[in-house]
Coordinates of N, CA and C and ligand atoms in Angstrom, one line a residue:
M1 N -3.4 15.5 -5.9 CA -3.0 16.4 -4.8 C -1.5 16.8 -5.0
N2 N -1.3 18.1 -5.2 CA 0.0 18.6 -5.6 C 1.1 18.3 -4.6
D3 N 0.7 18.5 -3.3 CA 1.8 18.4 -2.3 C 1.8 17.0 -1.6
C4 N 1.2 16.0 -2.2 CA 1.1 14.6 -1.7 C 2.3 13.8 -2.2
L5 N 3.1 13.3 -1.3 CA 4.3 12.5 -1.7 C 3.9 11.3 -2.6
F6 N 2.9 10.5 -2.2 CA 2.5 9.4 -3.1 C 1.9 9.8 -4.4
C7 N 1.2 10.9 -4.5 CA 0.7 11.4 -5.8 C 1.9 11.8 -6.6
K8 N 3.0 12.3 -6.0 CA 4.2 12.6 -6.8 C 4.8 11.3 -7.3
I9 N 4.8 10.3 -6.5 CA 5.3 9.0 -7.0 C 4.5 8.4 -8.1
I10 N 3.2 8.6 -8.0 CA 2.3 8.1 -9.1 C 2.6 8.9 -10.4
K11 N 2.8 10.2 -10.3 CA 3.1 11.0 -11.5 C 4.5 10.7 -12.0
G12 N 5.3 10.1 -11.2 CA 6.7 9.9 -11.6 C 7.6 11.0 -11.3
D13 N 7.1 12.0 -10.6 CA 8.0 13.1 -10.2 C 9.0 12.7 -9.1
I14 N 8.7 11.7 -8.3 CA 9.6 11.1 -7.4 C 9.8 9.6 -7.8
P15 N 11.0 9.1 -8.0 CA 11.2 7.8 -8.4 C 10.8 6.7 -7.4
S16 N 10.4 5.6 -7.8 CA 10.0 4.5 -6.9 C 10.4 3.2 -7.6
D17 N 10.5 2.1 -6.8 CA 10.8 0.8 -7.3 C 9.5 0.1 -7.4
K18 N 8.9 0.2 -8.6 CA 7.5 -0.3 -8.9 C 7.5 -1.9 -9.0
V19 N 6.5 -2.5 -8.4 CA 6.3 -3.9 -8.6 C 5.0 -4.3 -9.3
Y20 N 4.1 -3.3 -9.4 CA 2.8 -3.6 -10.0 C 2.2 -2.2 -10.4
E21 N 1.6 -2.2 -11.6 CA 0.8 -1.0 -11.9 C -0.3 -1.3 -12.9
D22 N -1.4 -0.7 -12.7 CA -2.5 -0.7 -13.6 C -3.1 0.7 -13.7
E23 N -4.3 0.8 -14.3 CA -4.8 2.2 -14.4 C -5.3 2.7 -13.1
E24 N -5.6 1.9 -12.1 CA -6.1 2.4 -10.8 C -5.2 2.2 -9.6
I25 N -4.2 1.3 -9.7 CA -3.5 0.9 -8.6 C -2.0 0.9 -8.9
L26 N -1.2 1.3 -7.9 CA 0.3 1.3 -8.0 C 0.9 0.6 -6.8
A27 N 1.9 -0.2 -7.0 CA 2.6 -0.9 -5.9 C 4.1 -0.7 -6.1
F28 N 4.7 -0.3 -5.0 CA 6.2 -0.1 -5.0 C 6.8 -0.4 -3.7
K29 N 8.1 -0.6 -3.7 CA 8.8 -1.1 -2.5 C 8.9 0.1 -1.5
D30 N 8.7 -0.2 -0.3 CA 8.9 0.8 0.8 C 10.4 1.2 0.9
I31 N 10.6 2.5 1.1 CA 12.0 3.0 1.1 C 12.7 2.6 2.4
N32 N 11.9 2.2 3.4 CA 12.5 1.8 4.7 C 11.9 0.5 5.2
P33 N 12.3 -0.6 4.5 CA 11.6 -1.8 4.7 C 11.6 -2.4 6.1
A34 N 10.5 -2.9 6.6 CA 10.4 -3.5 7.9 C 10.5 -5.0 7.8
A35 N 10.6 -5.5 6.6 CA 10.7 -7.0 6.4 C 11.3 -7.2 5.1
P36 N 11.8 -8.4 4.8 CA 12.5 -8.6 3.5 C 11.6 -8.2 2.3
I37 N 10.3 -8.4 2.4 CA 9.4 -7.9 1.4 C 8.5 -6.9 2.1
H38 N 8.6 -5.7 1.7 CA 7.7 -4.6 2.2 C 7.3 -3.7 1.0
I39 N 6.1 -3.9 0.6 CA 5.5 -3.2 -0.6 C 4.3 -2.4 -0.2
L40 N 4.3 -1.2 -0.7 CA 3.1 -0.3 -0.5 C 2.2 -0.4 -1.7
V41 N 1.0 -0.7 -1.4 CA -0.1 -0.8 -2.5 C -1.0 0.4 -2.3
I42 N -1.1 1.2 -3.4 CA -1.9 2.4 -3.2 C -2.9 2.6 -4.4
P43 N -4.1 3.3 -4.1 CA -4.9 3.7 -5.2 C -4.3 4.9 -5.9
K44 N -4.4 5.0 -7.2 CA -3.9 6.2 -7.9 C -4.8 7.4 -7.6
K45 N -6.1 7.1 -7.3 CA -7.0 8.2 -6.8 C -6.5 8.7 -5.4
H46 N -6.4 10.0 -5.2 CA -5.9 10.4 -3.9 C -7.1 10.3 -2.9
I47 N -6.9 9.3 -2.0 CA -7.8 9.2 -0.9 C -6.8 9.3 0.3
S48 N -7.1 10.3 1.2 CA -6.2 10.6 2.3 C -5.9 9.5 3.3
S49 N -7.0 8.8 3.6 CA -6.9 7.8 4.7 C -8.1 6.8 4.6
L50 N -7.9 5.8 5.4 CA -9.0 4.7 5.4 C -10.4 5.4 5.8
I51 N -10.3 6.4 6.6 CA -11.5 7.0 7.1 C -12.2 7.8 6.0
D52 N -11.5 8.1 4.9 CA -12.0 8.9 3.8 C -12.6 8.1 2.7
I53 N -12.6 6.8 2.8 CA -13.2 5.9 1.8 C -14.7 6.2 1.6
E54 N -15.1 6.4 0.4 CA -16.5 6.7 0.1 C -17.1 5.4 -0.5
P55 N -18.5 5.3 -0.5 CA -19.1 4.2 -1.1 C -18.7 3.9 -2.5
E56 N -18.4 5.0 -3.3 CA -17.9 4.8 -4.7 C -16.6 4.2 -4.8
D57 N -15.8 4.1 -3.7 CA -14.5 3.5 -3.7 C -14.5 2.0 -3.3
E58 N -15.6 1.5 -3.0 CA -15.7 0.1 -2.5 C -15.1 -0.9 -3.5
M59 N -15.4 -0.8 -4.8 CA -14.9 -1.7 -5.8 C -13.3 -1.6 -5.8
L60 N -12.9 -0.4 -5.8 CA -11.4 -0.1 -5.8 C -10.7 -0.8 -4.6
I61 N -11.3 -0.6 -3.5 CA -10.6 -1.2 -2.3 C -10.6 -2.7 -2.3
G62 N -11.7 -3.3 -2.8 CA -11.7 -4.7 -3.0 C -10.7 -5.2 -4.0
K63 N -10.5 -4.4 -5.1 CA -9.5 -4.7 -6.1 C -8.1 -4.7 -5.5
I64 N -7.9 -3.7 -4.6 CA -6.6 -3.6 -4.0 C -6.2 -4.9 -3.3
Y65 N -7.1 -5.5 -2.6 CA -6.8 -6.8 -2.0 C -6.5 -7.9 -3.0
S66 N -7.2 -7.9 -4.1 CA -6.9 -8.9 -5.2 C -5.5 -8.7 -5.7
V67 N -5.1 -7.4 -5.9 CA -3.8 -7.1 -6.4 C -2.7 -7.5 -5.3
I68 N -3.0 -7.2 -4.1 CA -2.1 -7.7 -3.0 C -1.8 -9.2 -3.1
N69 N -2.9 -9.9 -3.3 CA -2.7 -11.4 -3.4 C -1.9 -11.8 -4.7
K70 N -2.1 -11.0 -5.8 CA -1.3 -11.2 -7.0 C 0.2 -11.0 -6.7
I71 N 0.4 -9.9 -6.1 CA 1.8 -9.5 -5.8 C 2.5 -10.5 -4.9
A72 N 1.7 -11.0 -3.9 CA 2.2 -12.0 -2.9 C 2.6 -13.2 -3.7
E73 N 1.8 -13.6 -4.7 CA 2.1 -14.8 -5.5 C 3.4 -14.5 -6.3
Q74 N 3.5 -13.3 -7.0 CA 4.6 -13.0 -7.8 C 5.9 -12.9 -6.9
Q75 N 5.8 -12.5 -5.7 CA 6.9 -12.4 -4.8 C 7.3 -13.8 -4.2
G76 N 6.5 -14.8 -4.4 CA 6.8 -16.1 -3.9 C 6.5 -16.4 -2.5
V77 N 5.5 -15.6 -1.9 CA 5.2 -15.7 -0.5 C 3.8 -16.2 -0.3
K78 N 3.1 -16.7 -1.3 CA 1.8 -17.1 -1.2 C 1.6 -18.3 -0.2
E79 N 2.5 -19.2 -0.2 CA 2.4 -20.4 0.6 C 2.8 -20.0 2.1
K80 N 3.9 -19.3 2.2 CA 4.4 -18.9 3.6 C 3.5 -17.9 4.3
G81 N 2.9 -17.1 3.5 CA 2.0 -16.1 4.2 C 2.6 -14.7 4.2
Y82 N 1.7 -13.8 4.6 CA 2.1 -12.4 4.6 C 1.1 -11.6 5.5
R83 N 1.4 -10.4 5.8 CA 0.6 -9.5 6.6 C 0.3 -8.2 5.8
V84 N -0.9 -7.7 6.0 CA -1.3 -6.5 5.4 C -1.7 -5.5 6.5
I85 N -1.1 -4.3 6.5 CA -1.4 -3.4 7.5 C -1.8 -2.0 6.9
V86 N -2.8 -1.4 7.4 CA -3.2 -0.1 7.1 C -3.2 0.8 8.3
N87 N -2.4 1.8 8.4 CA -2.4 2.7 9.5 C -3.3 3.8 9.2
C88 N -4.1 4.2 10.1 CA -5.1 5.3 9.9 C -5.1 6.3 11.0
G89 N -4.8 7.5 10.6 CA -4.8 8.7 11.5 C -3.6 8.7 12.5
E90 N -3.7 9.6 13.4 CA -2.6 9.9 14.3 C -2.3 8.7 15.3
D91 N -3.4 8.2 15.9 CA -3.2 7.1 16.8 C -2.9 5.8 16.1
G92 N -3.3 5.7 14.8 CA -3.0 4.5 14.0 C -1.6 4.6 13.4
G93 N -0.9 5.7 13.6 CA 0.5 5.8 13.2 C 0.7 6.1 11.7
Q94 N -0.3 6.7 11.1 CA -0.2 7.1 9.7 C 0.7 8.3 9.5
E95 N 1.7 8.2 8.6 CA 2.6 9.3 8.4 C 2.4 9.9 7.0
V96 N 2.1 9.1 6.0 CA 1.8 9.7 4.7 C 0.3 9.7 4.5
M97 N -0.2 10.9 4.2 CA -1.7 11.0 4.1 C -2.2 10.7 2.7
H98 N -1.9 9.5 2.2 CA -2.4 9.0 1.0 C -2.6 7.5 1.3
L99 N -3.9 7.1 1.2 CA -4.2 5.7 1.6 C -3.2 4.7 1.1
H100 N -2.6 3.8 1.9 CA -1.7 2.8 1.5 C -1.8 1.6 2.3
F101 N -1.6 0.4 1.7 CA -1.6 -0.9 2.3 C -0.2 -1.4 2.3
H102 N 0.3 -1.7 3.5 CA 1.6 -2.3 3.6 C 1.5 -3.8 3.4
L103 N 2.2 -4.4 2.5 CA 2.3 -5.8 2.4 C 3.7 -6.2 2.9
L104 N 3.7 -7.0 4.0 CA 4.9 -7.4 4.7 C 5.0 -8.9 4.6
A105 N 6.2 -9.4 4.3 CA 6.5 -10.8 4.1 C 8.0 -11.1 4.1
G106 N 8.3 -12.4 4.1 CA 9.7 -12.8 3.9 C 10.4 -13.2 5.2
R107 N 9.7 -13.0 6.3 CA 10.2 -13.4 7.6 C 9.0 -13.7 8.5
K108 N 9.2 -14.4 9.6 CA 8.2 -14.6 10.6 C 7.9 -13.2 11.3
L109 N 6.7 -12.7 11.1 CA 6.4 -11.4 11.6 C 5.9 -11.6 13.1
G110 N 6.8 -11.3 14.0 CA 6.5 -11.6 15.4 C 5.8 -10.6 16.2
E111 N 5.8 -9.3 15.8 CA 5.3 -8.3 16.6 C 3.8 -8.1 16.5
K112 N 3.1 -9.2 16.9 CA 1.6 -9.1 16.8 C 1.0 -8.3 18.0
I113 N 0.2 -7.4 17.6 CA -0.6 -6.6 18.6 C -1.9 -7.3 18.9
I114 N -2.5 -7.8 17.8 CA -3.7 -8.6 18.0 C -3.6 -9.9 17.4
Ligands
5GP201 P1 2.7 5.0 7.3 O1 3.5 5.2 8.5 O2 2.0 6.3 6.8 O3 1.7 3.9 7.4 O4 3.6 4.5 6.1 C1 4.4 5.3 5.3 C2 5.4 4.5 4.6 O5 5.9 5.2 3.5 C3 6.6 4.2 5.6 O6 6.8 2.8 5.7 C4 7.8 4.8 4.8 O7 9.0 4.1 4.9 C5 7.3 4.9 3.4 N1 7.9 6.0 2.6 C6 8.0 7.3 3.0 N2 8.5 8.1 2.1 C7 8.7 7.2 1.0 C8 9.3 7.4 -0.3 O8 9.7 8.5 -0.7 N3 9.4 6.3 -1.1 C9 9.0 5.1 -0.7 N4 9.1 4.1 -1.6 N5 8.4 4.9 0.5 C10 8.3 5.9 1.4
ZN202 ZN1 -2.0 11.6 -2.8

């Protein structure tokens, strides 16, 4: 997607602080961190939102969770724990319309909604 911010990050047109990359997935530090560790994990395939996941994406989404666990281990937060958040749509508070998983860690995350 030409006008998608995260597609531009994937292409390297916009710089990012990368922490993981393979042929299908990219992870980079959030520009406005909400915790000491705040990493965005995204599929390289442009999927706009959680609601747009197709059956053919199921393997990819599963792999994203494995990658999240790998990154958590690399970041040294495997034992202490972490939180994964996906905002979907307007009421979900999604601002960038390219599916992304927030990995938050490094402090006690107190603002529990559920
Ligand atoms: P959302 O609100 O859509 O769930 O999350 C979008 C996230 O992208 C926000 O946490 C925001 O700080 C982050 N973000 C927005 N623009 C950029 C950028 O240009 N670079 C990086 N690394 N993060 C960004
Ligand atoms: Zn995109």
